[in-house]
Tab-separated table of C-alpha atoms and ligand atoms in Angstrom:
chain	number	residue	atom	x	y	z
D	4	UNK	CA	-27.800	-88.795	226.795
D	5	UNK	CA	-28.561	-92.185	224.997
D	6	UNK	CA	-28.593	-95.035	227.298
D	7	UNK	CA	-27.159	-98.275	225.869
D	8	UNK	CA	-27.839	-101.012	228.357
D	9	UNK	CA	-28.910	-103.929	226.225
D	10	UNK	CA	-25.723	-103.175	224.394
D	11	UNK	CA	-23.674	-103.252	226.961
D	12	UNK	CA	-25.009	-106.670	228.401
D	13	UNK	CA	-24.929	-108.093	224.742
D	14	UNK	CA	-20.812	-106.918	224.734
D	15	UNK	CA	-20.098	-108.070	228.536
D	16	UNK	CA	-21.422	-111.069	227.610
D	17	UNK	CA	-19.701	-111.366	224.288
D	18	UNK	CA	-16.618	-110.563	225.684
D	19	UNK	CA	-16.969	-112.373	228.979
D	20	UNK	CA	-14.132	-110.159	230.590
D	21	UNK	CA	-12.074	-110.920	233.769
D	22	UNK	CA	-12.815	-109.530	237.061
D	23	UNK	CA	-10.119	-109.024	239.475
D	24	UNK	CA	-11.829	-109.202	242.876
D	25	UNK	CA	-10.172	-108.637	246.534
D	26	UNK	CA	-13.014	-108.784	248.174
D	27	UNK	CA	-14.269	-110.222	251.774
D	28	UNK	CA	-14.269	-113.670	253.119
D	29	UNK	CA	-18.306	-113.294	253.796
D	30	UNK	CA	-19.404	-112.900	249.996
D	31	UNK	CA	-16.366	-114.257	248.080
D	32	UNK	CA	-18.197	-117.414	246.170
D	33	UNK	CA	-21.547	-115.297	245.852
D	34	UNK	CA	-19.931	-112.361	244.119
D	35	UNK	CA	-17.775	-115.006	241.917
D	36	UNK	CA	-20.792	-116.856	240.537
D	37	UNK	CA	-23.115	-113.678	240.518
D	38	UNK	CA	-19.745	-112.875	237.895
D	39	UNK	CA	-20.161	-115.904	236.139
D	40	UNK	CA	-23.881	-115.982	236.158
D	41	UNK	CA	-24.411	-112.317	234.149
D	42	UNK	CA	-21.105	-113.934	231.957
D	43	UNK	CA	-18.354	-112.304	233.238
D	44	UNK	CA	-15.164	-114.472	234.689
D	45	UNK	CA	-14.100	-113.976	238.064
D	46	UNK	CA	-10.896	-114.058	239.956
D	47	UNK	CA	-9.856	-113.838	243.855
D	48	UNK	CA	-6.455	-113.183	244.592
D	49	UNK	CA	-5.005	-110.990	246.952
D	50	UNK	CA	-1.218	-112.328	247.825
D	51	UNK	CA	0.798	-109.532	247.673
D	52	UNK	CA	3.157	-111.957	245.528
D	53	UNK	CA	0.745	-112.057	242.483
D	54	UNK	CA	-1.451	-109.340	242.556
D	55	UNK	CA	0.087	-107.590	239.919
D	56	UNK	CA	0.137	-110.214	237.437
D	57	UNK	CA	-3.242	-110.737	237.775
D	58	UNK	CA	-4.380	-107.064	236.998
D	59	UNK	CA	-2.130	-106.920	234.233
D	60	UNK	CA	-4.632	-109.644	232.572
D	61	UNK	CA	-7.693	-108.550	234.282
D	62	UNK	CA	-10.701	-106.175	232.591
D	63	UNK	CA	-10.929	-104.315	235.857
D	64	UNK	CA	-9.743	-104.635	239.565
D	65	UNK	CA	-12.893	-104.536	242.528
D	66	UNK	CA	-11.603	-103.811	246.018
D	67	UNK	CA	-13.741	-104.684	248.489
D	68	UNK	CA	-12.948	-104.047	252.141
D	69	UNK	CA	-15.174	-106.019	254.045
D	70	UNK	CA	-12.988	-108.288	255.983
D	71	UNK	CA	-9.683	-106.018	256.134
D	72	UNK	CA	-6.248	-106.935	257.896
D	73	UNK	CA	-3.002	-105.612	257.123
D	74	UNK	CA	-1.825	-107.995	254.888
D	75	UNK	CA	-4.809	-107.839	252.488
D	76	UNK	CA	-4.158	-103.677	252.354
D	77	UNK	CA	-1.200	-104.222	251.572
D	78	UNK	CA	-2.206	-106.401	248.228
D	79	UNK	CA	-4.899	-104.024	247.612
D	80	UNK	CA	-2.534	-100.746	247.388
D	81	UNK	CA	-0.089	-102.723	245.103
D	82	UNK	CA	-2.911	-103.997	242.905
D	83	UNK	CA	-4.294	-100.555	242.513
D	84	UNK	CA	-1.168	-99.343	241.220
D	85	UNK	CA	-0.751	-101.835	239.049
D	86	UNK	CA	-4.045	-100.752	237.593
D	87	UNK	CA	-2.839	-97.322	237.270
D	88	UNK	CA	-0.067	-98.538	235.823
D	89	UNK	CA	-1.784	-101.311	233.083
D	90	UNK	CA	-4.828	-98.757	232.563
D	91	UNK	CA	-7.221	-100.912	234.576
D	92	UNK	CA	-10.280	-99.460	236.034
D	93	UNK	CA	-10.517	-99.830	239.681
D	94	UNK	CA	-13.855	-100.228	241.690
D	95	UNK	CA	-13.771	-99.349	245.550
D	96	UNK	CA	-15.897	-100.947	247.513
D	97	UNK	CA	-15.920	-99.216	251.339
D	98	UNK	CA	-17.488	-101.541	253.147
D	99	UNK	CA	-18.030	-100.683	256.727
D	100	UNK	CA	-17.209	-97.318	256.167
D	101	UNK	CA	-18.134	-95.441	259.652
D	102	UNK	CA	-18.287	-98.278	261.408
D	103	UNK	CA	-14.424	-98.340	262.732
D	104	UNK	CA	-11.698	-95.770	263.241
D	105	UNK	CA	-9.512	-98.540	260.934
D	106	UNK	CA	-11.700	-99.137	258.559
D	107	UNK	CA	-12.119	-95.253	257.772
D	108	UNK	CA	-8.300	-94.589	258.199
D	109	UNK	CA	-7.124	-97.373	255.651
D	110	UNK	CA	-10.093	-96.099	253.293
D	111	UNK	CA	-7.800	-92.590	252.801
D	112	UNK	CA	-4.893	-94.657	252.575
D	113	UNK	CA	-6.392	-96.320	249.827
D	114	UNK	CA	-7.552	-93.739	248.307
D	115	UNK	CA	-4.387	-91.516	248.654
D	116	UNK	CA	-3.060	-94.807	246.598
D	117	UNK	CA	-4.975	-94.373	243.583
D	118	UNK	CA	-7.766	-92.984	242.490
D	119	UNK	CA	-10.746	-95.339	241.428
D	120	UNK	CA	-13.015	-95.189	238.407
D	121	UNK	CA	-15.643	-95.930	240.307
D	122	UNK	CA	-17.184	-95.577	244.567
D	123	UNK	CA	-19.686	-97.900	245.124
D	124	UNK	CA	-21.105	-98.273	249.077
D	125	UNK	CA	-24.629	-97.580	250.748
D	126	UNK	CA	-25.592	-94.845	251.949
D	127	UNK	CA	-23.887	-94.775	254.950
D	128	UNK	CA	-20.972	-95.526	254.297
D	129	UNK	CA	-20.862	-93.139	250.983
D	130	UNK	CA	-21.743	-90.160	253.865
D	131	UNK	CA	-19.076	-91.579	256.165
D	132	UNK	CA	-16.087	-91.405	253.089
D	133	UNK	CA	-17.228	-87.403	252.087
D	134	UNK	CA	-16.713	-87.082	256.025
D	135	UNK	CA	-20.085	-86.755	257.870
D	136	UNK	CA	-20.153	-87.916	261.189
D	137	UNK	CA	-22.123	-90.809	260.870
D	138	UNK	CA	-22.388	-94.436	262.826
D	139	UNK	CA	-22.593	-97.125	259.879
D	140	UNK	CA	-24.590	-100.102	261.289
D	141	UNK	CA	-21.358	-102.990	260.987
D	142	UNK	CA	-22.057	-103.192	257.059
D	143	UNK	CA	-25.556	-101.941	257.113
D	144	UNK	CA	-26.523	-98.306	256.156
D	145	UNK	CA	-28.518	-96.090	258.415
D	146	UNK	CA	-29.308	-93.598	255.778
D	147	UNK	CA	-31.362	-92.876	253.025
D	148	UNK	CA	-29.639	-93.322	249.283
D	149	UNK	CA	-31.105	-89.875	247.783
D	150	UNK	CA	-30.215	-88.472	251.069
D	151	UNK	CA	-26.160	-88.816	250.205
D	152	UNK	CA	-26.328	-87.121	247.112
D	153	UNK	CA	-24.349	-84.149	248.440
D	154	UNK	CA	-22.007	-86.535	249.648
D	155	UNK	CA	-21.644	-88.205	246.774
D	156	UNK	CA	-21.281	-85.622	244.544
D	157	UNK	CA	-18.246	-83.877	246.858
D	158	UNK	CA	-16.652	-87.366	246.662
D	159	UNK	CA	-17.308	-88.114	242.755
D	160	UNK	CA	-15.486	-84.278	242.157
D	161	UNK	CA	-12.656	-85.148	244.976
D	162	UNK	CA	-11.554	-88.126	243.620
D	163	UNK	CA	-12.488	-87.431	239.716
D	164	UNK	CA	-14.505	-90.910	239.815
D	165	UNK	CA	-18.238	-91.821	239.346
D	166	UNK	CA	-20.152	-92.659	242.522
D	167	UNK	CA	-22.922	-94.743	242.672
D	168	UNK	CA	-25.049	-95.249	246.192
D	169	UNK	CA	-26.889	-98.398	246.216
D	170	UNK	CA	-30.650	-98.184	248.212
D	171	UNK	CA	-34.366	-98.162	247.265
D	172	UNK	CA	-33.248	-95.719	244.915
D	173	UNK	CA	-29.652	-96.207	243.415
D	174	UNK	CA	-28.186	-92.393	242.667
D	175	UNK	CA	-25.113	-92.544	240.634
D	176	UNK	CA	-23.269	-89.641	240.583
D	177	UNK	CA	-20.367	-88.580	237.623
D	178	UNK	CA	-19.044	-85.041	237.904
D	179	UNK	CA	-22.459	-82.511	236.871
D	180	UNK	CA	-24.390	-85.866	236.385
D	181	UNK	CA	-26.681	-87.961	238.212
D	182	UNK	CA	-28.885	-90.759	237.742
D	183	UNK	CA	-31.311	-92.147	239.393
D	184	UNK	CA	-32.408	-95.917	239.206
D	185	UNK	CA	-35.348	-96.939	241.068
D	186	UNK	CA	-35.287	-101.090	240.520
D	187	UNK	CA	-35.053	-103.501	243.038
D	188	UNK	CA	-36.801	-105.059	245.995
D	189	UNK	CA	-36.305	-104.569	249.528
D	190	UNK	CA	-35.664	-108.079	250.291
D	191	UNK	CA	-32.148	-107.666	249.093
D	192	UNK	CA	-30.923	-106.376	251.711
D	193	UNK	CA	-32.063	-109.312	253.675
D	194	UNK	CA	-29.341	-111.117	251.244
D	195	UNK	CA	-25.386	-110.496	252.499
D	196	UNK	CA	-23.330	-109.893	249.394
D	197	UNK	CA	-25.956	-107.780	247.699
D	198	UNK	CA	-24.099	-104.687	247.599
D	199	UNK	CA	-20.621	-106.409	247.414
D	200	UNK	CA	-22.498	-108.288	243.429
D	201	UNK	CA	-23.542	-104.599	242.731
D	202	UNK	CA	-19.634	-103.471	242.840
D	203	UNK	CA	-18.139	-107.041	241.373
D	204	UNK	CA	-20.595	-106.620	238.250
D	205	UNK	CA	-19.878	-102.945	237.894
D	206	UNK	CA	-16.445	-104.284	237.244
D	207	UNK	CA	-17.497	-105.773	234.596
D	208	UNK	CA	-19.522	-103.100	232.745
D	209	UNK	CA	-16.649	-101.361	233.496
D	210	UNK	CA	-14.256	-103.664	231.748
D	211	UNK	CA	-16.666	-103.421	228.296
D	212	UNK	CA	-17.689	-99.961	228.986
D	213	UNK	CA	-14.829	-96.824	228.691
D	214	UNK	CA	-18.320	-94.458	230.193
D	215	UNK	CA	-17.767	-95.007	233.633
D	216	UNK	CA	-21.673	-93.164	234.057
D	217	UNK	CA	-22.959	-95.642	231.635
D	218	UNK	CA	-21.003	-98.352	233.170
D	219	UNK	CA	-22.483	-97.701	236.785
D	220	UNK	CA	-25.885	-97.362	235.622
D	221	UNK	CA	-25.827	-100.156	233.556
D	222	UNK	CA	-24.505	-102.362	236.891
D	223	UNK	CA	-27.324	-100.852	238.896
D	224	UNK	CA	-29.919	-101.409	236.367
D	225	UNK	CA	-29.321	-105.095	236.185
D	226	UNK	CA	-28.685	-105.404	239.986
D	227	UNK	CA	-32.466	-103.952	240.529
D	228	UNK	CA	-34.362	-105.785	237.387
D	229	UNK	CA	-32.583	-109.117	238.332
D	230	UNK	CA	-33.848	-108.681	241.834
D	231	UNK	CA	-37.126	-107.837	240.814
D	232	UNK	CA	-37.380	-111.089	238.442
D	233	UNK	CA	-35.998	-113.450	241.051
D	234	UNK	CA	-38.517	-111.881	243.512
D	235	UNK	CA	-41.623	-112.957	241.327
D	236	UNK	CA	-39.771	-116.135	241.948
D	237	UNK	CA	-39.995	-116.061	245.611
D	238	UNK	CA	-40.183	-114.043	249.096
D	239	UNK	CA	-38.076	-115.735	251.372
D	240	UNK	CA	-33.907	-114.804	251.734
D	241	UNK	CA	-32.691	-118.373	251.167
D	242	UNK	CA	-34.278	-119.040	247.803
D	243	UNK	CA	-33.863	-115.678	246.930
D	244	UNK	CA	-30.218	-115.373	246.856
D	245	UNK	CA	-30.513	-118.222	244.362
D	246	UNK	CA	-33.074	-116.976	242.030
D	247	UNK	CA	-31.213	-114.302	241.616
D	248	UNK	CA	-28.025	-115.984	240.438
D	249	UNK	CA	-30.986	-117.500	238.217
D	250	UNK	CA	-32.509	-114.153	237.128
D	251	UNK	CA	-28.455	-112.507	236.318
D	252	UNK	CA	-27.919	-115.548	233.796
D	253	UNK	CA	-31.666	-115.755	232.199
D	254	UNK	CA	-32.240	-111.764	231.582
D	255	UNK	CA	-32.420	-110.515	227.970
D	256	UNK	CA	-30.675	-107.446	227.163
D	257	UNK	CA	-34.319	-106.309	225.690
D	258	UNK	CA	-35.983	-107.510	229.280
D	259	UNK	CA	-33.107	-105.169	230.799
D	260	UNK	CA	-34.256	-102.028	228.608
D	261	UNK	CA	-38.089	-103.010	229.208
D	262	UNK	CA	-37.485	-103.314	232.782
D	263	UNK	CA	-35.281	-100.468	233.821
D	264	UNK	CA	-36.564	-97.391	235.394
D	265	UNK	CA	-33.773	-94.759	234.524
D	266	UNK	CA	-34.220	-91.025	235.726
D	267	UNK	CA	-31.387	-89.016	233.687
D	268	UNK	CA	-31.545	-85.615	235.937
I	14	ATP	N1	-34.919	-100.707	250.088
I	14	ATP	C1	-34.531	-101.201	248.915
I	14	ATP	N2	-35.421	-101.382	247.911
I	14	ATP	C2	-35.025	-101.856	246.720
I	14	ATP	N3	-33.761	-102.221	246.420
I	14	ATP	C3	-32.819	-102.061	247.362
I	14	ATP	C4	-33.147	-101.541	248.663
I	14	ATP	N4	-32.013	-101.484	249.393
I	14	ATP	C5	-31.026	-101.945	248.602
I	14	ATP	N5	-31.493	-102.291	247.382
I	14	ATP	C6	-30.700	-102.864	246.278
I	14	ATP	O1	-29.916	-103.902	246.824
I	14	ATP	C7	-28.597	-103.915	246.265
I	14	ATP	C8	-27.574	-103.847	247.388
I	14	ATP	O2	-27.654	-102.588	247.994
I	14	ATP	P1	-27.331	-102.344	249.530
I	14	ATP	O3	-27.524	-100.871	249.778
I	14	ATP	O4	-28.072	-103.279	250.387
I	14	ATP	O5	-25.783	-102.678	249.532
I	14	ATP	P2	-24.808	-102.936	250.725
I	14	ATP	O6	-25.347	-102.352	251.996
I	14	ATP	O7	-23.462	-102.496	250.300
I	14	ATP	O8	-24.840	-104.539	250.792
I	14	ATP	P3	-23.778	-105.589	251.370
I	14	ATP	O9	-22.739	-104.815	252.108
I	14	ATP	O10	-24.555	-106.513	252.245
I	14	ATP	O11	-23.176	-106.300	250.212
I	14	ATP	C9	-28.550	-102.761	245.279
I	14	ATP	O12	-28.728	-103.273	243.988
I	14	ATP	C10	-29.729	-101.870	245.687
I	14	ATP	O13	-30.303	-101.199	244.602
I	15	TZE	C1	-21.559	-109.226	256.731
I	15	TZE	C2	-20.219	-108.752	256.328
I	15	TZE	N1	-19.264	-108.461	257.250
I	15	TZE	C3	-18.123	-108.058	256.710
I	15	TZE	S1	-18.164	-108.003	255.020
I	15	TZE	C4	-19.754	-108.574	255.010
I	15	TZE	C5	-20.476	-108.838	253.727
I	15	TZE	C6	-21.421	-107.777	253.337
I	15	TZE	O1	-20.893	-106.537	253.137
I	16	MG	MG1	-21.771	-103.115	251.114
């Protein structure tokens, strides 16, 4: 399989497409200019009253559970179905997963809703969805990426969707495939909104990219390079979470190809 991902940077940047993000109230300006930093455009809305609309002109729709109540479930199963209906591709982000008894009982509600083109959590939380009995750390994992694959690969045949589990190693998952991508620096998870970036800008390689497995890999590539580069910048969280806006905006297609470290299995 030919990889495209300078391509697909080039078109997501050519065609700058919307992002429909219902997302959590902890990372909701990061993920919006990590959007608009890699050249994407970002929306928030999740009022039942509009959600529709606004997939109906969006590139993709990213749910993102992170700071659920029943109102904002409510907008999130209507804006999934508008996707289904408009064609959209949907990104799930499970936040939390196997943390509460709520979280993990609106996740299958959600997911009896509509299935998404893509599953994008940590480890934890990616074993918690496929059903393993596992205590997820608030929103921190307490498991090893490469150690979900089995998890990841019941969920990505379950649901007919790519998976991709976000660590030191990022394993992305699509049917018979997997990929491993081993960029990026440990001091992003010192960084909230990390993960929650990695699933807003697969939205957007989703939007330019039909190949969902391209698509994820391509989001997880740039996630790990870009944290690399901003981490030759500096070692400390604060300035970190900025250089990295920095390093989404200033990375070259080329530099992406250069940098990646993609292992097709
Ligand atoms: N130990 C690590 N070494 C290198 N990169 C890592 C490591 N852990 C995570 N990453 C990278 O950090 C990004 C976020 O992944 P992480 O697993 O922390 O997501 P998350 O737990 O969902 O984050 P959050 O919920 O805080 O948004 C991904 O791009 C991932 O590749
Ligand atoms: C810290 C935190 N709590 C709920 S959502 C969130 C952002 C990272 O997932
Ligand atoms: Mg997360």
């Amino acid at each position: 399989m030919k990889l495209n991902l300078a391509e697909n940077l080039t078109e997501l940047r050519a065609k700058s497409p919307l992002v429909h993000n219902i997302t959590n109230f902890v990372v909701m300006n990061y993920t919006a200019n990590a959007l608009l930093a890699i050249g994407a455009s970002p929306v928030m809305a999740h009022a039942v009253e509009e959600v529709e609309d606004m997939v109906a002109i969006a590139g993709a729709l990213v749910i993102n559970i992170g700071t659920l109540s029943p109102i904002w479930v409510e907008g999130m199963k209507k804006a999934m179905l508008a996707a289904v209906k408009f064609g959209k591709p949907i990104i799930l982000d499970p936040v939390g997963a196997g943390a509460t008894a709520y979280r993990n009982v609106t996740l299958s509600e959600l997911l009896n809703t509509a299935s998404p083109s893509l599953i994008r959590g940590n480890a934890s939380e990616i074993l918690a969805l496929a059903g393993s009995n596992i205590q997820t750390k608030g929103v921190d994992s307490t498991a090893n990426s490469t150690d979900s694959l089995q998890a990841a690969k019941l969920l990505s045949e379950k649901y007919g969707c790519v998976v991709s589990v976000s660590g030191a190693t990022d394993v992305i998952v699509s049917g018979e495939k997997v990929a491993y991508v081993d960029n990026g620096v440990s001091l992003m998870t010192k960084v909230t909104g990390m993960g929650c970036s990695a699933s807003a800008i697969a939205g957007a390689f989703f939007a330019i990219q039909e190949d969902g497995f391209e698509a994820a890999i391509s989001a997880a590539a740039m996630m790990g390079v870009c944290g690399e580069k901003a981490f030759e910048k500096t070692k400390s969280p604060g300035s970190f979470q900025i250089a990295f806006l920095d390093s989404l905006s200033e990375l070259s297609p080329e530099e992406l190809v250069e940098l990646a470290v993609v292992r097709l299995l």
